[in-house]
């Protein structure tokens, strides 16, 4: 089964999902915490530390300067698949987002290797569907306690692909 690499600017929002994936046999290889800030606020550091303890997974900071270098190591590993939160940075346009640029830099936009999800509404989901056909993971819910829930069946299918 392929292992998951998550890139998220608030990975604690995916805690319940990640725990469920682990229970279903999908190993979380690594979580990248995307931030443009060099100094992470203490509140975020605490949330990240708590998440590492709960998931028993290393969380590594990633930014615009080391994005390609760090992700390429994961991308080149055939045993891994990459899941991006679409809303990582504050880019002015869809095309300017670092993760969109990264996916487009890969053969066939990383199809079979890179997937996206968004809680950003219909317009962003439509742009993802148009630009990354069959690379979209549905967000089933985003709860009041700040937890997002992906379509587990989609992720399980991806993890089981050879």
XYZ file of N, CA, C and O in Angstrom:
648
model
N 0.853 -1.176 0.000
C 0.000 0.000 0.000
C 0.897 1.238 0.000
O 1.887 1.297 0.722
N 0.520 2.225 -0.813
C 1.294 3.470 -0.866
C 1.086 4.265 0.419
O 0.041 4.187 1.063
N 2.109 5.046 0.749
C 2.071 5.886 1.948
C 1.778 7.330 1.557
O 2.144 7.778 0.479
N 1.164 8.050 2.479
C 0.688 9.414 2.250
C 1.703 10.451 2.700
O 2.292 10.341 3.779
N 1.855 11.487 1.861
C 2.576 12.700 2.229
C 1.550 13.830 2.125
O 0.965 14.050 1.071
N 1.332 14.535 3.226
C 0.358 15.623 3.281
C 1.076 16.957 3.341
O 2.026 17.113 4.113
N 0.626 17.925 2.532
C 1.132 19.293 2.594
C -0.058 20.182 2.932
O -1.027 20.273 2.184
N 0.017 20.830 4.093
C -1.126 21.564 4.650
C -0.605 22.731 5.478
O 0.436 22.616 6.110
N -1.321 23.855 5.450
C -0.916 25.004 6.257
C -1.539 24.984 7.651
O -1.196 25.805 8.498
N -2.412 24.034 7.899
C -3.002 23.831 9.230
C -3.278 22.333 9.394
O -4.429 21.908 9.410
N -2.221 21.515 9.477
C -2.416 20.062 9.467
C -3.239 19.521 10.624
O -3.812 18.431 10.516
N -3.341 20.271 11.698
C -4.154 19.824 12.834
C -5.619 19.703 12.438
O -6.368 18.978 13.071
N -6.041 20.382 11.359
C -7.427 20.266 10.882
C -7.721 18.885 10.298
O -8.873 18.533 10.104
N -6.669 18.125 9.979
C -6.845 16.802 9.371
C -6.590 15.663 10.366
O -6.541 14.497 9.975
N -6.462 15.980 11.632
C -6.095 14.965 12.629
C -7.022 13.751 12.613
O -6.567 12.614 12.543
N -8.312 13.974 12.673
C -9.255 12.850 12.734
C -9.197 12.015 11.458
O -9.259 10.787 11.502
N -9.073 12.690 10.318
C -8.927 11.982 9.041
C -7.680 11.120 9.015
O -7.710 9.974 8.572
N -6.576 11.688 9.443
C -5.303 10.974 9.414
C -5.323 9.773 10.353
O -4.807 8.708 10.027
N -5.946 9.933 11.507
C -6.094 8.800 12.433
C -6.934 7.682 11.803
O -6.594 6.502 11.914
N -8.004 8.071 11.132
C -8.856 7.075 10.473
C -8.098 6.361 9.357
O -8.205 5.135 9.209
N -7.319 7.108 8.594
C -6.521 6.487 7.532
C -5.536 5.474 8.111
O -5.371 4.376 7.572
N -4.886 5.858 9.206
C -3.939 4.933 9.842
C -4.650 3.660 10.301
O -4.121 2.564 10.141
N -5.850 3.813 10.868
C -6.630 2.653 11.308
C -6.979 1.739 10.141
O -7.095 0.535 10.293
N -7.131 2.319 8.950
C -7.490 1.548 7.753
C -6.265 1.047 7.000
O -6.388 0.514 5.907
N -5.075 1.261 7.578
C -3.867 0.698 6.997
C -3.053 1.612 6.104
O -2.082 1.175 5.492
N -3.435 2.877 6.002
C -2.672 3.825 5.190
C -1.673 4.524 6.102
O -2.052 5.249 7.017
N -0.403 4.299 5.835
C 0.636 4.926 6.635
C 0.846 6.370 6.185
O 0.902 6.655 4.994
N 0.948 7.253 7.161
C 1.275 8.651 6.878
C 2.797 8.754 6.963
O 3.373 8.667 8.046
N 3.424 8.906 5.824
C 4.884 8.958 5.745
C 5.418 10.257 6.345
O 6.371 10.261 7.108
N 4.787 11.357 5.954
C 5.284 12.656 6.393
C 4.188 13.693 6.230
O 3.343 13.590 5.348
N 4.247 14.686 7.100
C 3.384 15.854 6.977
C 4.293 17.059 6.835
O 5.214 17.250 7.638
N 4.033 17.836 5.794
C 4.730 19.112 5.629
C 3.790 20.223 6.078
O 2.661 20.316 5.592
N 4.262 21.026 7.009
C 3.528 22.203 7.468
C 4.008 23.377 6.623
O 5.139 23.819 6.746
N 3.138 23.859 5.725
C 3.515 24.957 4.842
C 3.318 26.297 5.547
O 2.253 26.579 6.080
N 4.366 27.098 5.533
C 4.285 28.450 6.056
C 5.339 29.305 5.379
O 6.404 28.811 5.017
N 5.016 30.567 5.194
C 5.994 31.509 4.648
C 6.809 32.157 5.761
O 7.783 32.835 5.505
N 6.407 31.919 7.000
C 7.061 32.539 8.150
C 8.235 31.694 8.627
O 8.146 30.472 8.675
N 9.299 32.350 8.972
C 10.441 31.635 9.548
C 10.178 31.306 11.020
O 10.554 30.259 11.512
N 9.526 32.227 11.706
C 9.208 32.028 13.126
C 7.734 31.639 13.259
O 6.849 32.427 13.041
N 7.513 30.394 13.600
C 6.162 29.872 13.743
C 5.633 30.279 15.115
O 6.300 30.061 16.132
N 4.434 30.874 15.171
C 3.859 31.267 16.458
C 3.768 30.093 17.429
O 3.571 28.943 17.020
N 3.908 30.381 18.700
C 3.915 29.344 19.729
C 2.642 28.497 19.705
O 2.693 27.283 19.882
N 1.508 29.138 19.458
C 0.251 28.384 19.391
C 0.275 27.333 18.301
O -0.178 26.199 18.506
N 0.819 27.668 17.144
C 0.954 26.714 16.046
C 1.964 25.626 16.404
O 1.754 24.455 16.108
N 3.065 26.010 17.030
C 4.068 25.031 17.439
C 3.458 23.993 18.376
O 3.733 22.797 18.255
N 2.623 24.452 19.295
C 1.956 23.539 20.228
C 1.010 22.587 19.497
O 0.973 21.388 19.789
N 0.240 23.126 18.537
C -0.670 22.286 17.763
C 0.096 21.243 16.951
O -0.309 20.078 16.871
N 1.211 21.653 16.362
C 2.037 20.735 15.577
C 2.645 19.646 16.456
O 2.645 18.468 16.093
N 3.138 20.039 17.612
C 3.732 19.086 18.542
C 2.692 18.071 19.019
O 2.967 16.863 19.070
N 1.506 18.557 19.353
C 0.425 17.659 19.780
C 0.069 16.676 18.664
O -0.147 15.482 18.917
N 0.013 17.176 17.430
C -0.330 16.320 16.295
C 0.742 15.261 16.067
O 0.420 14.094 15.801
N 2.002 15.632 16.175
C 3.097 14.658 16.054
C 2.945 13.552 17.095
O 3.122 12.374 16.784
N 2.624 13.932 18.316
C 2.462 12.950 19.397
C 1.300 12.003 19.128
O 1.417 10.791 19.329
N 0.184 12.551 18.672
C -1.007 11.738 18.430
C -0.790 10.784 17.257
O -1.131 9.605 17.338
N -0.225 11.295 16.168
C -0.082 10.501 14.949
C 1.205 9.684 14.891
O 1.331 8.791 14.057
N 2.175 10.041 15.750
C 3.501 9.404 15.706
C 4.124 9.583 14.320
O 4.670 8.654 13.723
N 4.018 10.809 13.796
C 4.526 11.169 12.477
C 5.302 12.467 12.588
O 4.880 13.388 13.290
N 6.407 12.523 11.895
C 7.223 13.732 11.870
C 6.533 14.795 11.020
O 6.080 14.518 9.909
N 6.464 16.005 11.553
C 5.948 17.146 10.812
C 7.123 18.059 10.524
O 7.840 18.462 11.430
N 7.294 18.354 9.247
C 8.425 19.163 8.807
C 7.921 20.459 8.192
O 6.972 20.447 7.405
N 8.548 21.545 8.547
C 8.182 22.840 7.986
C 8.680 22.930 6.544
O 9.758 22.448 6.217
N 7.853 23.524 5.688
C 8.207 23.731 4.285
C 7.698 25.100 3.871
O 6.652 25.548 4.353
N 8.460 25.767 3.024
C 8.068 27.091 2.550
C 8.335 27.211 1.062
O 8.645 26.235 0.384
N 8.234 28.415 0.564
C 8.412 28.623 -0.873
C 9.844 28.363 -1.317
O 10.070 27.908 -2.438
N 10.828 28.619 -0.467
C 12.229 28.480 -0.866
C 12.680 27.029 -0.995
O 13.550 26.716 -1.808
N 12.108 26.133 -0.189
C 12.539 24.736 -0.237
C 11.441 23.782 -0.716
O 11.584 22.569 -0.652
N 10.371 24.323 -1.236
C 9.200 23.548 -1.633
C 9.552 22.457 -2.640
O 9.288 21.269 -2.419
N 10.160 22.833 -3.747
C 10.478 21.871 -4.810
C 11.486 20.830 -4.331
O 11.309 19.636 -4.571
N 12.523 21.276 -3.667
C 13.577 20.360 -3.219
C 13.017 19.293 -2.272
O 13.262 18.098 -2.439
N 12.251 19.727 -1.283
C 11.722 18.770 -0.311
C 10.668 17.845 -0.922
O 10.639 16.654 -0.629
N 9.821 18.394 -1.779
C 8.773 17.559 -2.366
C 9.296 16.618 -3.437
O 8.771 15.522 -3.608
N 10.329 17.040 -4.160
C 10.877 16.161 -5.196
C 11.337 14.826 -4.616
O 11.171 13.781 -5.249
N 11.895 14.842 -3.427
C 12.335 13.596 -2.790
C 11.143 12.656 -2.576
O 11.260 11.439 -2.734
N 9.994 13.216 -2.247
C 8.780 12.412 -2.065
C 8.191 12.004 -3.413
O 7.759 10.867 -3.596
N 8.179 12.942 -4.337
C 7.590 12.691 -5.650
C 8.303 11.537 -6.366
O 7.676 10.730 -7.042
N 9.592 11.461 -6.200
C 10.384 10.449 -6.892
C 10.259 9.058 -6.268
O 10.673 8.072 -6.863
N 9.680 8.974 -5.086
C 9.489 7.690 -4.412
C 8.150 7.090 -4.857
O 7.084 7.621 -4.555
N 8.214 5.966 -5.571
C 7.008 5.348 -6.118
C 6.065 4.792 -5.059
O 4.918 4.464 -5.361
N 6.529 4.679 -3.827
C 5.697 4.145 -2.748
C 4.893 5.230 -2.031
O 4.207 4.948 -1.051
N 5.010 6.474 -2.506
C 4.335 7.592 -1.855
C 3.356 8.266 -2.802
O 3.565 8.287 -4.015
N 2.292 8.837 -2.232
C 1.424 9.744 -2.985
C 1.292 11.030 -2.183
O 1.430 11.041 -0.955
N 1.067 12.123 -2.898
C 1.095 13.459 -2.301
C -0.304 14.049 -2.323
O -0.972 14.043 -3.364
N -0.723 14.581 -1.187
C -2.028 15.219 -1.052
C -1.817 16.669 -0.628
O -1.240 16.931 0.432
N -2.253 17.592 -1.492
C -2.104 19.023 -1.258
C -3.413 19.657 -0.809
O -4.449 19.435 -1.439
N -3.334 20.500 0.199
C -4.384 21.475 0.439
C -4.192 22.534 -0.635
O -3.082 23.048 -0.822
N -5.223 22.856 -1.376
C -5.087 23.863 -2.435
C -4.716 25.226 -1.863
O -3.929 25.961 -2.445
N -5.258 25.562 -0.724
C -5.108 26.902 -0.153
C -3.888 27.008 0.748
O -4.007 27.251 1.945
N -2.709 26.842 0.177
C -1.493 26.919 0.988
C -1.005 28.348 1.155
O -0.554 28.731 2.223
N -1.012 29.094 0.101
C -0.445 30.437 0.176
C -1.479 31.476 -0.225
O -2.605 31.157 -0.569
N -1.072 32.709 -0.170
C -1.989 33.810 -0.456
C -1.779 34.344 -1.877
O -1.824 35.542 -2.108
N -1.556 33.457 -2.822
C -1.344 33.848 -4.215
C -2.574 34.565 -4.750
O -3.706 34.272 -4.359
N -2.329 35.495 -5.655
C -3.420 36.287 -6.223
C -4.299 35.478 -7.172
O -5.489 35.733 -7.283
N -3.704 34.528 -7.882
C -4.472 33.739 -8.837
C -4.226 32.253 -8.611
O -3.239 31.860 -7.990
N -5.103 31.464 -9.152
C -4.998 30.013 -9.061
C -3.643 29.551 -9.600
O -2.957 28.739 -8.973
N -3.254 30.102 -10.743
C -2.022 29.686 -11.412
C -0.770 30.061 -10.625
O 0.286 29.468 -10.837
N -0.855 31.050 -9.742
C 0.303 31.500 -8.973
C 0.556 30.668 -7.718
O 1.590 30.830 -7.072
N -0.360 29.793 -7.375
C -0.185 28.982 -6.161
C 1.010 28.050 -6.342
O 1.161 27.411 -7.383
N 1.815 27.963 -5.314
C 3.044 27.181 -5.426
C 2.774 25.702 -5.686
O 3.496 25.049 -6.445
N 1.724 25.170 -5.094
C 1.423 23.752 -5.303
C 0.872 23.488 -6.707
O 1.139 22.444 -7.290
N 0.145 24.444 -7.254
C -0.344 24.332 -8.638
C 0.855 24.372 -9.589
O 0.963 23.558 -10.507
N 1.761 25.300 -9.349
C 2.963 25.390 -10.182
C 3.790 24.114 -10.067
O 4.323 23.619 -11.066
N 3.904 23.590 -8.866
C 4.663 22.357 -8.668
C 4.052 21.210 -9.476
O 4.754 20.502 -10.206
N 2.758 21.011 -9.345
C 2.095 19.921 -10.069
C 2.259 20.105 -11.579
O 2.545 19.141 -12.299
N 2.113 21.318 -12.044
C 2.246 21.572 -13.488
C 3.679 21.356 -13.984
O 3.881 21.131 -15.167
N 4.645 21.411 -13.096
C 6.036 21.192 -13.512
C 6.333 19.713 -13.750
O 7.373 19.376 -14.303
N 5.415 18.856 -13.348
C 5.611 17.410 -13.471
C 4.924 16.878 -14.731
O 3.940 17.439 -15.204
N 5.441 15.773 -15.245
C 4.848 15.137 -16.412
C 3.381 14.848 -16.140
O 3.034 14.305 -15.092
N 2.530 15.241 -17.072
C 1.083 15.020 -16.961
C 0.517 15.586 -15.657
O -0.401 15.016 -15.066
N 1.117 16.686 -15.195
C 0.684 17.394 -13.979
C 0.680 16.503 -12.733
O -0.091 16.704 -11.810
N 1.532 15.489 -12.724
C 1.640 14.617 -11.560
C 0.513 13.615 -11.427
O 0.315 13.032 -10.358
N -0.226 13.405 -12.508
C -1.364 12.473 -12.457
C -0.899 11.105 -11.979
O 0.111 10.586 -12.425
N -1.638 10.553 -11.036
C -1.277 9.268 -10.442
C -0.358 9.412 -9.249
O -0.051 8.436 -8.571
N 0.063 10.626 -8.965
C 1.025 10.870 -7.886
C 0.584 12.012 -6.959
O 0.833 11.978 -5.771
N -0.051 13.037 -7.542
C -0.442 14.243 -6.803
C -1.959 14.393 -6.831
O -2.584 14.269 -7.890
N -2.527 14.684 -5.651
C -3.958 14.977 -5.534
C -4.141 16.258 -4.737
O -3.284 16.639 -3.933
N -5.267 16.908 -4.963
C -5.615 18.158 -4.296
C -6.957 18.005 -3.573
O -7.793 17.206 -3.974
N -7.148 18.839 -2.557
C -8.455 18.996 -1.930
C -8.598 20.465 -1.555
O -7.614 21.194 -1.435
N -9.840 20.900 -1.403
C -10.076 22.275 -0.993
C -11.375 22.379 -0.198
O -12.318 21.634 -0.455
N -11.362 23.272 0.752
C -12.588 23.632 1.464
C -13.058 24.995 0.965
O -13.931 25.607 1.557
N -12.471 25.453 -0.128
C -12.663 26.805 -0.624
C -13.910 27.087 -1.429
O -14.050 28.169 -1.939
N -14.776 26.159 -1.607
C -16.014 26.459 -2.305
C -16.016 26.038 -3.762
O -15.052 25.501 -4.297
N -17.160 26.305 -4.394
C -17.432 25.819 -5.739
C -16.457 26.319 -6.799
O -16.033 25.570 -7.669
N -16.110 27.590 -6.746
C -15.238 28.159 -7.776
C -13.857 27.498 -7.772
O -13.334 27.111 -8.816
N -13.270 27.357 -6.579
C -11.955 26.724 -6.496
C -12.024 25.242 -6.883
O -11.140 24.730 -7.575
N -13.070 24.571 -6.464
C -13.231 23.161 -6.824
C -13.369 23.022 -8.337
O -12.779 22.118 -8.940
N -14.092 23.922 -8.943
C -14.256 23.911 -10.389
C -12.915 24.123 -11.099
O -12.617 23.459 -12.098
N -12.106 25.029 -10.579
C -10.790 25.269 -11.168
C -9.904 24.034 -11.032
O -9.150 23.690 -11.948
N -9.978 23.369 -9.894
C -9.217 22.128 -9.705
C -9.667 21.057 -10.692
O -8.838 20.390 -11.313
N -10.975 20.887 -10.836
C -11.500 19.881 -11.755
C -11.059 20.166 -13.183
O -10.725 19.257 -13.932
N -11.049 21.429 -13.549
C -10.660 21.813 -14.909
C -9.169 21.600 -15.151
O -8.767 21.138 -16.215
N -8.345 21.926 -14.176
C -6.894 21.880 -14.335
C -6.262 20.554 -13.954
O -5.196 20.203 -14.471
N -6.880 19.832 -13.035
C -6.303 18.579 -12.546
C -7.381 17.500 -12.510
O -7.696 16.942 -11.454
N -7.900 17.220 -13.686
C -8.962 16.228 -13.828
C -8.535 14.904 -13.181
O -7.425 14.454 -13.371
N -9.405 14.342 -12.406
C -9.178 13.065 -11.715
C -8.070 13.136 -10.659
O -7.499 12.116 -10.298
N -7.761 14.339 -10.176
C -6.766 14.493 -9.119
C -7.356 15.255 -7.931
O -6.636 15.866 -7.169
N -8.654 15.198 -7.798
C -9.359 15.937 -6.765
C -9.955 14.984 -5.739
O -10.673 14.047 -6.094
N -9.627 15.214 -4.484
C -10.218 14.472 -3.365
C -11.350 15.336 -2.805
O -11.143 16.510 -2.478
N -12.505 14.752 -2.711
C -13.649 15.499 -2.190
C -13.537 15.701 -0.689
O -13.150 14.787 0.042
N -13.871 16.902 -0.253
C -14.014 17.188 1.171
C -15.493 17.014 1.483
O -16.334 17.747 0.977
N -15.777 16.020 2.294
C -17.156 15.663 2.624
C -17.749 16.637 3.640
O -18.915 16.974 3.585
N -16.902 17.103 4.564
C -17.405 17.967 5.635
C -16.256 18.797 6.191
O -15.086 18.415 6.101
N -16.599 19.935 6.731
C -15.672 20.775 7.486
C -16.445 21.202 8.719
O -17.353 22.024 8.644
N -16.126 20.584 9.850
C -16.975 20.686 11.035
C -16.703 21.932 11.862
O -15.687 22.617 11.693
N -17.600 22.188 12.773
C -17.498 23.355 13.648
C -16.260 23.304 14.541
O -15.759 24.339 14.968
N -15.773 22.090 14.815
C -14.568 21.980 15.646
C -13.294 22.029 14.790
O -12.237 21.574 15.203
N -13.415 22.611 13.582
C -12.281 22.899 12.709
C -11.593 21.643 12.186
O -10.386 21.613 12.011
N -12.374 20.585 11.939
C -11.840 19.358 11.355
C -12.427 19.172 9.962
O -13.624 19.329 9.753
N -11.548 18.843 9.015
C -12.032 18.548 7.670
C -12.062 17.043 7.484
O -11.315 16.304 8.126
N -12.960 16.593 6.622
C -13.118 15.167 6.371
C -13.121 14.908 4.877
O -13.971 15.404 4.153
N -12.114 14.123 4.441
C -11.997 13.760 3.037
C -12.860 12.556 2.731
O -13.275 11.827 3.632
N -13.071 12.303 1.456
C -13.718 11.079 1.007
C -12.716 9.940 1.204
O -11.761 9.800 0.443
N -12.901 9.155 2.236
C -11.963 8.091 2.602
C -11.821 7.044 1.508
O -10.735 6.516 1.285
N -12.910 6.729 0.837
C -12.850 5.705 -0.204
C -11.908 6.121 -1.329
O -11.162 5.298 -1.852
N -11.922 7.396 -1.699
C -11.010 7.886 -2.733
C -9.566 7.701 -2.308
O -8.723 7.227 -3.077
N -9.252 8.085 -1.087
C -7.873 7.997 -0.609
C -7.443 6.539 -0.480
O -6.321 6.176 -0.836
N -8.325 5.679 -0.007
C -8.000 4.256 0.107
C -7.723 3.644 -1.274
O -6.795 2.846 -1.433
N -8.487 4.040 -2.275
C -8.247 3.554 -3.639
C -6.876 3.996 -4.135
O -6.147 3.216 -4.758
N -6.517 5.232 -3.883
C -5.205 5.763 -4.306
C -4.096 4.974 -3.611
O -3.119 4.571 -4.252
N -4.237 4.752 -2.324
C -3.205 4.053 -1.568
C -3.028 2.610 -2.041
O -1.928 2.066 -1.991
N -4.089 2.003 -2.540
C -4.024 0.600 -2.969
C -3.516 0.433 -4.399
O -3.173 -0.662 -4.802
N -3.453 1.535 -5.168
C -2.985 1.442 -6.555
C -1.516 1.056 -6.577
O -0.725 1.494 -5.740
N -1.168 0.257 -7.564
C 0.237 -0.173 -7.693
C 1.074 0.856 -8.385
O 0.952 1.377 -9.324
